[in-house]
mmCIF file with all atom_site columns, C-alpha atoms in Angstrom:
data_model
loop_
_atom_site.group_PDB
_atom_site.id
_atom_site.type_symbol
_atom_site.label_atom_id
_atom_site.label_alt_id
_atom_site.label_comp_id
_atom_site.label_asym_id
_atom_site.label_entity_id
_atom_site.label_seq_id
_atom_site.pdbx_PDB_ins_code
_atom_site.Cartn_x
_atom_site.Cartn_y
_atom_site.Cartn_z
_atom_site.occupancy
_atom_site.B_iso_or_equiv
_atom_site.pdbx_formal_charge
_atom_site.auth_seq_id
_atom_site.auth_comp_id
_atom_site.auth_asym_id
_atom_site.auth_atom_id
_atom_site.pdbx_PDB_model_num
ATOM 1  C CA . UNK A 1 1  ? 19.028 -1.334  -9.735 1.00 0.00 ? 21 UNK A CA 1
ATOM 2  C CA . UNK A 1 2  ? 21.871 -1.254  -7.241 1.00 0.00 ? 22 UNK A CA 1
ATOM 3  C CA . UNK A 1 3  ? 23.911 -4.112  -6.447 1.00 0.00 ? 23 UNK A CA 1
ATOM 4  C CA . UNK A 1 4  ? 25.713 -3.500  -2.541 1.00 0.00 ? 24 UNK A CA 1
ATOM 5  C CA . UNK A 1 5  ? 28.840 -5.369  -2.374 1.00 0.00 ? 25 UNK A CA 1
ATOM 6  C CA . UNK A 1 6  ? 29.388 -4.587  0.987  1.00 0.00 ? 26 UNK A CA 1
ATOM 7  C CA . UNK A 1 7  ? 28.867 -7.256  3.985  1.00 0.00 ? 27 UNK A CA 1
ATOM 8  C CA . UNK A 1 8  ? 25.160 -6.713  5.533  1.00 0.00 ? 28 UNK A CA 1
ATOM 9  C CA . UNK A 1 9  ? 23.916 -8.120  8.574  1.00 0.00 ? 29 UNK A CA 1
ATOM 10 C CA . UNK A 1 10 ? 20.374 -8.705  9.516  1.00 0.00 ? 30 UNK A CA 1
ATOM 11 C CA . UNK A 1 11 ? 19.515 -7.959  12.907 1.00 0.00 ? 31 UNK A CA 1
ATOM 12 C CA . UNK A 1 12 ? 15.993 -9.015  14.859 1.00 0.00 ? 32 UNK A CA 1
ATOM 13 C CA . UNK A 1 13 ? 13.958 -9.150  16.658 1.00 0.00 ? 33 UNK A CA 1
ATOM 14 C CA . UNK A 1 14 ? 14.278 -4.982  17.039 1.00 0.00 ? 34 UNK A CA 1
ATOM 15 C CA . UNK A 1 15 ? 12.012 -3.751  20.208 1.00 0.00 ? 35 UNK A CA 1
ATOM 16 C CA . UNK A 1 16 ? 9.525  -1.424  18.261 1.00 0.00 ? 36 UNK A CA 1
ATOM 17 C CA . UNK A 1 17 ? 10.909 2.489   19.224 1.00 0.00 ? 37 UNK A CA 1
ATOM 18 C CA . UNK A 1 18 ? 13.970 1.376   17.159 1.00 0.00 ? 38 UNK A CA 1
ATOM 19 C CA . UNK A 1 19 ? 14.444 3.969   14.644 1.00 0.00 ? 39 UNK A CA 1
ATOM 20 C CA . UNK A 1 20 ? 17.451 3.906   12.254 1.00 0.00 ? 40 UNK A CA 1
ATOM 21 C CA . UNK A 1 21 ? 19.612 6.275   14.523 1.00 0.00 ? 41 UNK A CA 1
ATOM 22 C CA . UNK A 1 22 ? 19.723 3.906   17.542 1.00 0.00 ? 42 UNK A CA 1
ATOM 23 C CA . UNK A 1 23 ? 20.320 0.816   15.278 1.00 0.00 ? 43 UNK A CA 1
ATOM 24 C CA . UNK A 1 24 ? 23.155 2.472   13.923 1.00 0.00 ? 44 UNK A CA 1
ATOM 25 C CA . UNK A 1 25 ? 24.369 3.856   17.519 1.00 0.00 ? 45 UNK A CA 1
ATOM 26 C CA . UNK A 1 26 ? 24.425 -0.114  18.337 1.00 0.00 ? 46 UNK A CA 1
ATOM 27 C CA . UNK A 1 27 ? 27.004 -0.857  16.074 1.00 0.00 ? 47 UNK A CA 1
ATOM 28 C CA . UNK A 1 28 ? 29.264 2.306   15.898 1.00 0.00 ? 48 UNK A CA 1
ATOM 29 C CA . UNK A 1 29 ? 31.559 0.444   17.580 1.00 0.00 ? 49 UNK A CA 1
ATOM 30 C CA . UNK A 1 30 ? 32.644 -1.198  14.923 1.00 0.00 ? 50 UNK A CA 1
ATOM 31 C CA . UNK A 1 31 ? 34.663 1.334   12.701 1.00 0.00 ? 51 UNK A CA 1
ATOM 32 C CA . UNK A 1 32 ? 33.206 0.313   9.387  1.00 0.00 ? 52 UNK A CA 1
ATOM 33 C CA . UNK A 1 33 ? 29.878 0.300   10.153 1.00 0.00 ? 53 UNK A CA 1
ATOM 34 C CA . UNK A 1 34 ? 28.280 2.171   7.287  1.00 0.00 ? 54 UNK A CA 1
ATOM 35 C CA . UNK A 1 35 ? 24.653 2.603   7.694  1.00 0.00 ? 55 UNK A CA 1
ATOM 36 C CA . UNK A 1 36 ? 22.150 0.540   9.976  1.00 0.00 ? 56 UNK A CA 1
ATOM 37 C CA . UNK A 1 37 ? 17.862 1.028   8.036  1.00 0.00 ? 57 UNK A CA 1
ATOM 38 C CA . UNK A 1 38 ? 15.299 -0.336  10.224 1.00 0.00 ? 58 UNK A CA 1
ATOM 39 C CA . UNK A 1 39 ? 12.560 -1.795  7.922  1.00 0.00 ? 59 UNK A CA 1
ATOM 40 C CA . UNK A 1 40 ? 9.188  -0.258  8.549  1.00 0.00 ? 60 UNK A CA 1
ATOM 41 C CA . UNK A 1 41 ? 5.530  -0.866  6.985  1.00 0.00 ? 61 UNK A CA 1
ATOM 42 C CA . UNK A 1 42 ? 4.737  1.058   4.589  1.00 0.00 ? 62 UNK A CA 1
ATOM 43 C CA . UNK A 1 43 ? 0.840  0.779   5.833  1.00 0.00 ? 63 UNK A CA 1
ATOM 44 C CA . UNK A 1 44 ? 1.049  1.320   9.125  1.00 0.00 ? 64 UNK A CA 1
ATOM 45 C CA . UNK A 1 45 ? 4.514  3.249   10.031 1.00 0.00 ? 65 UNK A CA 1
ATOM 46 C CA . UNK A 1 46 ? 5.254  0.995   12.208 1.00 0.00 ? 66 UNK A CA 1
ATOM 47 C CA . UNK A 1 47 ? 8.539  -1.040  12.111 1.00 0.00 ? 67 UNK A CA 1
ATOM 48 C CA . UNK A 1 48 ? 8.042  -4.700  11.256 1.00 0.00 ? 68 UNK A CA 1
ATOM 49 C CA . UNK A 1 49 ? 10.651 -5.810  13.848 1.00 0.00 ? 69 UNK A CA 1
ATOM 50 C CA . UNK A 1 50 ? 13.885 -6.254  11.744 1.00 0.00 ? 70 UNK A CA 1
ATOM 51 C CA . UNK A 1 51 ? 16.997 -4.040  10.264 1.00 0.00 ? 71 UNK A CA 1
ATOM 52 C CA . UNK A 1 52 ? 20.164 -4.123  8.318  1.00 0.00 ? 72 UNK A CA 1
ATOM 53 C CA . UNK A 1 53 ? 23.791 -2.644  9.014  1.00 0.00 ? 73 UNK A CA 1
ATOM 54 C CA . UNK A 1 54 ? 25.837 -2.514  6.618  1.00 0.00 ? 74 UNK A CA 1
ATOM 55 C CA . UNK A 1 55 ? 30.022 -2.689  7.142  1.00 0.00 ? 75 UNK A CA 1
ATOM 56 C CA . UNK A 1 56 ? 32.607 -1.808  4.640  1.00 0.00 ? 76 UNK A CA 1
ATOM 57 C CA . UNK A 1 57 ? 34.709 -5.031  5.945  1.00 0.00 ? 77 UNK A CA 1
ATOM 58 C CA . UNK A 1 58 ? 33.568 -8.359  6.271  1.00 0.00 ? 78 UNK A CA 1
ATOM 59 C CA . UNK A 1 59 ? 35.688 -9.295  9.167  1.00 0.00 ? 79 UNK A CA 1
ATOM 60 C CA . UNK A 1 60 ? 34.009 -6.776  11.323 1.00 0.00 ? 80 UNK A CA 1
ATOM 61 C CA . UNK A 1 61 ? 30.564 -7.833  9.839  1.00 0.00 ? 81 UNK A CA 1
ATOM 62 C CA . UNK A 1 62 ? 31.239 -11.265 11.284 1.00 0.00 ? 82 UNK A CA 1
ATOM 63 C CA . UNK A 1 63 ? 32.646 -9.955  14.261 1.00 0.00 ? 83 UNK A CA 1
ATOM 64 C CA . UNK A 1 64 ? 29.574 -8.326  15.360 1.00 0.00 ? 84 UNK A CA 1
ATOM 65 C CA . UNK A 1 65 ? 27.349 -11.163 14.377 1.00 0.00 ? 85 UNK A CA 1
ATOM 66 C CA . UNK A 1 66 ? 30.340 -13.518 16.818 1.00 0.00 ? 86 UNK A CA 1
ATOM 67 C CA . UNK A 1 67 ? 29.253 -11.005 19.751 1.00 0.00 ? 87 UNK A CA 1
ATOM 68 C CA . UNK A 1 68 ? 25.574 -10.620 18.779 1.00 0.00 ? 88 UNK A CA 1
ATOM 69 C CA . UNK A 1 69 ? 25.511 -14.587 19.060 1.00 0.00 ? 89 UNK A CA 1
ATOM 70 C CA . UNK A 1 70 ? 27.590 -14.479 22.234 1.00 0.00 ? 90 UNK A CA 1
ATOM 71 C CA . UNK A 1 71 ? 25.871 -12.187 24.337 1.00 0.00 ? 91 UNK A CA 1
#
């Protein structure tokens, strides 16, 4: 098991041709943005709408969540 210390956010709803590249593109513009995984389904390869970046400091975490919330 792995325990992740570091701050996630959980963005959705994520327009289907979302792949883990342009999720992370998104949020390069945060400096500590560390790694952005779309969730997929395993069945079908398709993405099930949802993804995770990850940020090695929380204030930027909740500063893209403030301008996610904002826009």
């Amino acid at each position: 098991m792995i325990l992740r210390t570091d701050p996630q956010v959980c963005e959705k709803p994520l327009h289907p041709e979302v792949t883990d590249a342009t999720l992370f593109a998104c949020f390069s513009v945060y400096p500590s943005c560390s790694d952005a995984r779309v969730m997929w389904d395993q069945k079908t390869g398709r993405s099930r709408g949802f993804g995770f970046v990850s940020f090695w400091n929380q204030q930027e975490a909740q500063s893209a969540i403030n301008d996610l919330t904002s826009a």
